[in-house]
Short mmCIF file of C-alpha atoms in Angstrom, two decimals:
data_model
loop_
_atom_site.label_atom_id
_atom_site.label_comp_id
_atom_site.label_asym_id
_atom_site.label_seq_id
_atom_site.Cartn_x
_atom_site.Cartn_y
_atom_site.Cartn_z
CA ARG A 1 -11.58 -38.87 -4.88
CA PRO A 2 -14.75 -37.85 -2.99
CA HIS A 3 -17.60 -36.63 -5.12
CA PRO A 4 -17.83 -32.84 -4.65
CA ARG A 5 -21.60 -32.84 -4.31
CA ARG A 6 -21.50 -35.54 -1.63
CA ARG A 7 -18.81 -33.61 0.23
CA GLY A 8 -21.01 -30.51 0.11
CA ARG A 9 -23.96 -32.37 1.60
CA ALA A 10 -21.83 -33.68 4.45
CA SER A 11 -20.59 -30.17 5.17
CA LEU A 12 -24.15 -28.84 5.21
CA HIS A 13 -25.17 -31.67 7.55
CA THR A 14 -22.40 -30.66 9.97
CA MET A 15 -23.28 -26.99 9.74
CA CYS A 16 -26.90 -27.71 10.67
CA ARG A 17 -25.98 -29.52 13.85
CA PRO A 18 -27.15 -27.69 17.00
CA ASP A 19 -24.74 -26.33 19.56
CA PRO A 20 -24.19 -29.38 21.84
CA PHE A 21 -24.48 -27.15 24.92
CA LEU A 22 -27.84 -25.64 23.94
CA SER A 23 -30.00 -28.34 22.36
CA GLY A 24 -29.98 -31.73 20.70
CA PRO A 25 -29.35 -35.34 21.72
CA ILE A 26 -25.99 -34.81 23.49
CA LEU A 27 -27.42 -32.25 25.90
CA ALA A 28 -30.55 -34.34 26.44
CA ALA A 29 -28.58 -37.53 27.13
CA VAL A 30 -26.07 -35.94 29.53
CA GLN A 31 -28.71 -34.15 31.56
CA ALA A 32 -31.12 -37.11 31.63
CA ALA A 33 -28.34 -39.40 32.89
CA SER A 34 -27.39 -36.92 35.64
CA ILE A 35 -23.73 -37.23 34.70
CA PHE A 36 -23.18 -34.15 36.88
CA PRO A 37 -25.09 -33.45 40.13
CA ASP A 38 -25.58 -29.80 39.09
CA CYS A 39 -27.30 -29.35 35.73
CA LYS A 40 -25.36 -26.09 35.20
CA THR A 41 -22.02 -27.91 35.18
CA PHE A 42 -22.27 -29.47 31.72
CA VAL A 43 -23.36 -26.28 29.93
CA ASP A 44 -20.43 -24.42 31.52
CA LEU A 45 -17.80 -26.88 30.23
CA SER A 46 -15.55 -26.27 27.23
CA LEU A 47 -15.23 -28.41 24.14
CA LEU A 48 -11.76 -29.94 23.73
CA VAL A 49 -12.38 -30.53 20.02
CA PRO A 50 -14.21 -28.63 17.27
CA PRO A 51 -18.01 -29.05 17.32
CA ALA A 52 -17.95 -31.11 14.12
CA GLU A 53 -15.55 -33.59 15.70
CA CYS A 54 -17.74 -33.73 18.80
CA TRP A 55 -20.70 -34.74 16.66
CA ARG A 56 -18.63 -37.25 14.66
CA ARG A 57 -17.63 -39.04 17.85
CA TRP A 58 -21.20 -38.95 19.11
CA GLU A 59 -22.49 -40.59 15.96
CA GLU A 60 -19.97 -43.41 16.37
CA LEU A 61 -21.64 -44.43 19.65
CA SER A 62 -24.46 -46.94 19.78
CA GLN A 63 -27.73 -45.09 20.18
CA PRO A 64 -28.80 -44.62 22.84
CA PRO A 65 -25.37 -44.95 24.45
CA SER A 66 -24.93 -46.76 27.75
CA GLU A 67 -24.08 -44.65 30.79
CA GLU A 68 -20.50 -45.90 30.66
CA GLN A 69 -20.20 -44.95 26.98
CA LEU A 70 -21.72 -41.58 27.73
CA ARG A 71 -19.31 -40.86 30.57
CA ARG A 72 -16.31 -41.84 28.42
CA PHE A 73 -17.58 -39.65 25.59
CA VAL A 74 -17.99 -36.61 27.87
CA ALA A 75 -14.54 -37.13 29.41
CA SER A 76 -12.88 -37.31 25.98
CA VAL A 77 -14.68 -34.39 24.33
CA PHE A 78 -15.34 -31.88 27.11
CA SER A 79 -13.16 -30.20 29.74
CA ALA A 80 -12.86 -31.71 33.19
CA GLU A 81 -14.05 -28.60 35.04
CA PRO A 82 -16.79 -26.02 34.29
CA GLY A 83 -15.44 -22.70 33.13
CA GLU A 84 -12.03 -24.19 32.32
CA GLY A 85 -10.11 -22.00 29.87
CA GLN A 86 -12.95 -19.49 29.57
CA LEU A 87 -12.63 -16.65 32.08
CA GLU A 88 -9.27 -15.97 33.68
CA PRO A 89 -8.53 -14.10 36.91
CA TRP A 90 -8.40 -10.33 36.41
CA TRP A 91 -7.17 -7.70 38.85
CA PRO A 92 -8.89 -4.36 38.15
CA GLU A 93 -6.21 -1.70 37.79
CA ASP A 94 -8.26 0.91 39.66
CA HIS A 95 -8.69 -1.19 42.80
CA GLN A 96 -7.38 0.50 45.96
CA PRO A 97 -6.78 -1.38 49.23
CA ALA A 98 -7.90 1.68 51.23
CA PRO A 99 -10.35 3.84 49.22
CA ALA A 100 -11.48 7.18 50.62
CA LEU A 101 -14.85 5.71 51.60
CA LEU A 102 -13.26 3.69 54.40
CA SER A 103 -11.97 6.76 56.22
CA ARG A 104 -15.48 8.22 56.28
CA LEU A 105 -16.99 5.18 57.97
CA PRO A 106 -17.10 4.65 61.74
CA ALA A 107 -14.04 2.85 63.04
CA GLY A 108 -14.63 -0.70 64.17
CA ALA A 109 -16.95 -3.36 62.79
CA VAL A 110 -18.52 -1.22 60.05
CA ARG A 111 -15.19 -0.11 58.60
CA GLU A 112 -13.76 -3.62 58.87
CA TRP A 113 -16.75 -5.05 57.04
CA ALA A 114 -16.49 -2.47 54.25
CA SER A 115 -12.76 -3.13 53.95
CA ALA A 116 -13.42 -6.87 53.62
CA VAL A 117 -16.03 -6.26 50.91
CA ASN A 118 -13.64 -3.96 49.05
CA GLY A 119 -11.05 -6.74 49.13
CA LEU A 120 -13.40 -9.04 47.21
CA TRP A 121 -13.28 -7.08 43.94
CA PRO A 122 -9.94 -8.55 42.77
CA LEU A 123 -11.01 -12.03 43.91
CA LEU A 124 -14.15 -11.86 41.77
CA GLY A 125 -12.61 -10.09 38.76
CA ARG A 126 -12.58 -12.10 35.53
CA ARG A 127 -11.88 -11.45 31.86
CA LEU A 128 -12.37 -13.54 28.74
CA SER A 129 -9.28 -15.60 27.99
CA ALA A 130 -7.55 -15.27 24.63
CA GLU A 131 -8.32 -18.93 23.87
CA ALA A 132 -12.02 -18.48 24.62
CA ALA A 133 -12.16 -15.35 22.47
CA ARG A 134 -10.47 -17.22 19.61
CA ARG A 135 -12.82 -20.22 19.81
CA PRO A 136 -16.31 -18.95 20.72
CA ASP A 137 -17.91 -22.14 19.34
CA ARG A 138 -16.33 -24.25 22.09
CA HIS A 139 -18.11 -22.73 25.11
CA THR A 140 -21.27 -20.88 26.08
CA LEU A 141 -19.80 -17.54 27.20
CA LEU A 142 -20.88 -14.43 25.35
CA GLU A 143 -18.25 -12.10 23.94
CA LEU A 144 -16.76 -9.66 26.46
CA SER A 145 -14.63 -6.64 25.63
CA HIS A 146 -13.97 -5.72 29.26
CA GLY A 147 -13.39 -7.40 32.58
CA VAL A 148 -16.34 -8.41 34.76
CA ILE A 149 -17.13 -9.01 38.41
CA VAL A 150 -18.77 -12.43 38.91
CA PRO A 151 -20.97 -13.52 41.84
CA GLY A 152 -18.68 -16.47 42.62
CA GLY A 153 -19.34 -20.12 43.39
CA ARG A 154 -21.28 -21.90 40.65
CA PHE A 155 -22.05 -18.55 39.05
CA ARG A 156 -18.99 -18.16 36.88
CA GLU A 157 -20.28 -15.38 34.64
CA ALA A 158 -21.70 -11.88 35.06
CA TYR A 159 -25.46 -11.38 35.52
CA TYR A 160 -27.70 -8.55 34.44
CA TRP A 161 -29.34 -7.00 37.47
CA ASP A 162 -26.54 -8.15 39.79
CA SER A 163 -24.36 -5.79 37.77
CA TYR A 164 -26.40 -2.78 38.92
CA TRP A 165 -25.46 -3.34 42.55
CA VAL A 166 -21.90 -4.16 41.53
CA VAL A 167 -21.65 -0.86 39.62
CA LEU A 168 -22.92 1.11 42.63
CA GLY A 169 -20.38 -0.64 44.87
CA LEU A 170 -17.52 0.00 42.46
CA LEU A 171 -18.38 3.70 42.18
CA ALA A 172 -18.52 3.96 45.98
CA VAL A 173 -14.86 2.92 46.17
CA ASP A 174 -13.70 5.02 43.19
CA MET A 175 -13.39 2.09 40.74
CA ASP A 176 -14.95 4.13 37.97
CA ALA A 177 -13.07 2.52 35.09
CA THR A 178 -14.13 -0.98 36.14
CA ALA A 179 -17.74 0.15 36.50
CA ARG A 180 -17.59 1.75 33.04
CA GLY A 181 -16.26 -1.49 31.55
CA LEU A 182 -19.07 -3.54 33.09
CA VAL A 183 -21.68 -1.20 31.64
CA SER A 184 -19.97 -1.23 28.23
CA ASN A 185 -20.20 -5.03 28.19
CA LEU A 186 -23.97 -4.81 28.68
CA LEU A 187 -24.37 -2.07 26.07
CA GLU A 188 -22.48 -4.28 23.61
CA CYS A 189 -24.87 -7.13 24.45
CA VAL A 190 -27.79 -4.95 23.38
CA ALA A 191 -25.98 -4.02 20.16
CA ARG A 192 -25.47 -7.72 19.32
CA HIS A 193 -28.66 -9.31 20.66
CA GLY A 194 -31.20 -6.50 21.04
CA PHE A 195 -31.40 -6.85 24.82
CA VAL A 196 -29.37 -7.83 27.88
CA PRO A 197 -29.84 -11.52 28.72
CA ASN A 198 -30.27 -12.92 32.21
CA GLY A 199 -26.52 -13.65 32.32
CA LEU A 200 -23.63 -13.48 29.90
CA ARG A 201 -23.91 -17.00 28.48
CA LYS A 202 -25.59 -18.25 25.33
CA TYR A 203 -28.13 -20.35 27.21
CA TYR A 204 -29.51 -17.16 28.79
CA LEU A 205 -30.37 -15.61 25.43
CA ASN A 206 -34.00 -16.69 25.79
CA ARG A 207 -34.71 -14.46 28.80
CA SER A 208 -33.74 -11.32 30.68
CA GLN A 209 -33.89 -9.83 34.18
CA PRO A 210 -35.37 -6.56 35.52
CA PRO A 211 -33.96 -3.94 33.12
CA LEU A 212 -31.58 -1.77 35.13
CA LEU A 213 -29.17 -0.78 32.37
CA THR A 214 -30.58 2.76 32.20
CA GLN A 215 -30.01 3.14 35.95
CA MET A 216 -26.42 1.94 35.55
CA VAL A 217 -25.76 4.54 32.85
CA ALA A 218 -27.41 7.19 35.07
CA ALA A 219 -25.10 6.21 37.95
CA LEU A 220 -22.05 6.63 35.69
CA LEU A 221 -23.31 10.01 34.46
CA ALA A 222 -23.91 11.19 38.02
CA ARG A 223 -20.35 10.20 38.85
CA LEU A 224 -19.01 12.14 35.88
CA ASP A 225 -20.94 15.19 37.10
CA ALA A 226 -19.43 14.83 40.59
CA PRO A 227 -16.01 13.11 40.26
CA PRO A 228 -13.84 12.22 43.24
CA GLU A 229 -11.92 15.09 44.85
CA ARG A 230 -8.60 14.13 43.30
CA GLU A 231 -10.12 14.23 39.80
CA ARG A 232 -11.78 17.63 40.36
CA GLU A 233 -8.43 19.09 41.37
CA GLY A 234 -6.78 17.63 38.29
CA ALA A 235 -9.46 19.04 36.00
CA GLU A 236 -8.98 22.52 37.48
CA ARG A 237 -5.23 22.31 36.86
CA GLU A 238 -5.45 20.97 33.33
CA GLY A 239 -8.53 22.87 32.16
CA ALA A 240 -11.91 21.50 31.07
CA GLU A 241 -12.05 19.09 28.14
CA ARG A 242 -13.57 20.22 24.89
CA GLU A 243 -17.32 19.60 24.92
CA GLY A 244 -17.21 17.16 22.01
CA ALA A 245 -14.73 14.91 23.82
CA ALA A 246 -16.28 15.11 27.30
CA PRO A 247 -16.60 11.66 28.96
CA ALA A 248 -20.31 12.20 29.68
CA LEU A 249 -21.05 12.93 26.03
CA ARG A 250 -19.04 9.92 24.90
CA LEU A 251 -21.02 7.73 27.28
CA LEU A 252 -24.34 9.14 26.10
CA ARG A 253 -23.44 8.62 22.44
CA GLU A 254 -22.59 4.99 23.18
CA ALA A 255 -25.50 4.32 25.51
CA LEU A 256 -28.57 6.05 24.08
CA PRO A 257 -28.99 3.87 20.95
CA ALA A 258 -28.64 0.73 23.08
CA LEU A 259 -31.02 1.97 25.78
CA ASP A 260 -33.59 2.85 23.12
CA ALA A 261 -33.20 -0.60 21.52
CA GLU A 262 -33.57 -2.36 24.88
CA TYR A 263 -36.71 -0.35 25.66
CA GLY A 264 -38.15 -1.42 22.33
CA TRP A 265 -37.39 -5.08 23.15
CA TRP A 266 -39.19 -4.84 26.47
CA MET A 267 -42.25 -3.16 24.91
CA ARG A 268 -42.87 -5.87 22.27
CA THR A 269 -46.28 -7.46 22.58
CA GLY A 270 -47.45 -10.84 21.34
CA ASP A 271 -46.90 -14.50 22.17
CA GLY A 272 -43.60 -15.17 23.87
CA ARG A 273 -42.65 -11.51 23.98
CA SER A 274 -41.83 -9.16 26.83
CA ALA A 275 -45.02 -7.13 27.23
CA VAL A 276 -48.62 -8.13 27.88
CA ARG A 277 -51.41 -5.68 27.14
CA LEU A 278 -54.17 -5.62 29.76
CA GLU A 279 -57.44 -4.42 28.32
CA ALA A 280 -59.58 -1.89 30.15
CA ASP A 281 -62.46 -3.60 31.97
CA GLY A 282 -64.54 -0.75 33.35
CA VAL A 283 -62.63 -0.77 36.64
CA ARG A 284 -59.06 -0.23 35.45
CA ALA A 285 -57.62 1.57 32.49
CA GLU A 286 -55.70 -0.22 29.76
CA ALA A 287 -52.18 -1.08 30.89
CA LEU A 288 -49.03 -2.73 29.63
CA LEU A 289 -47.32 -5.31 31.86
CA ASN A 290 -43.66 -6.16 31.27
CA ARG A 291 -42.54 -9.65 32.24
CA TYR A 292 -39.24 -11.43 32.62
CA ASP A 293 -38.20 -15.03 33.32
#
C-alpha cells in the first residue's frame, strides 16, 4: 500500500506543474522545434488527456526528447487541429437576411456589399462547446457565457477592441441581443480578471488592447434610448416597463462596477503596470500615459 505522505507529495508535485500551453518545458520544446509553422497553432490545441497524464507521459521521454519523440508525444496527447472541440458554430437568433438598413442604402454595389457583410455574422458566430466548458484545464479559451463573433482564419477567438467595431455593426443591423451578449462576455472578463485581455484566451492575460468597453456600453445604452421602429411600436402598445426593470438600468447595474474596475486597472502605476507617470519638466505639466501591448 502506498505511503500516504509519499502519495501527498506526488499529488502536490502534479498540482504545481505549469499549464503546458502557457509555460514550462513542453511549450518551450514544441515551439523551439517548430513542430507547427505557426506558433499560435500549438497554444490553440486541446489536450486529449488530463494535464497530469500529459506531464506523466512527458516525463517518460528521454530529456531532451528527439524531434521524432516530440512529434509522437504531441500527436498522442494533443488534438490534431487548433480549436478542435473548443468553440462550435453558432447562429445568432436575431440575425436577419434583410435588415432594415439594407433598404436605406443605395441600390447596387453599396447595398450588395452591405448584404454580403451582413451574411458573415452567422459564419463567424461561435459559442463555447459543452465539452470545453466542462474541461477548462484542457485548452486555453477563457470562459464564455454568450456567443461571440470571431475574426476568422487563424484568429479563432474574440478580441477586445475588434469587439467594439463588431458591436457597432451588429447594432446597425438590429442584432441587439448578440451585441449585448458580446459586451456581457467582456464585462464578465473584468469581473474575473480585473481587466479585458487582448483576446479571450489564457495566454492573453498578460496584456490588453485600447480600452473600448465603456464605448461599447455607451453604444448599447444609446440603442436602448432609440430602439428600432418595431420595438418602439411594441412598447407603446404594451406600456413602459417599470423603472427598476428597465433594460438600460439593468445594463448600467451590470456594467458600472466592471467599468470602474477596468479604469482602476489602467490607472495603476509602477513597473510592469498600465500607466506611466511623466513628471513636469518646466515645459509640460505632469501627465499620466497609459500603455498597452
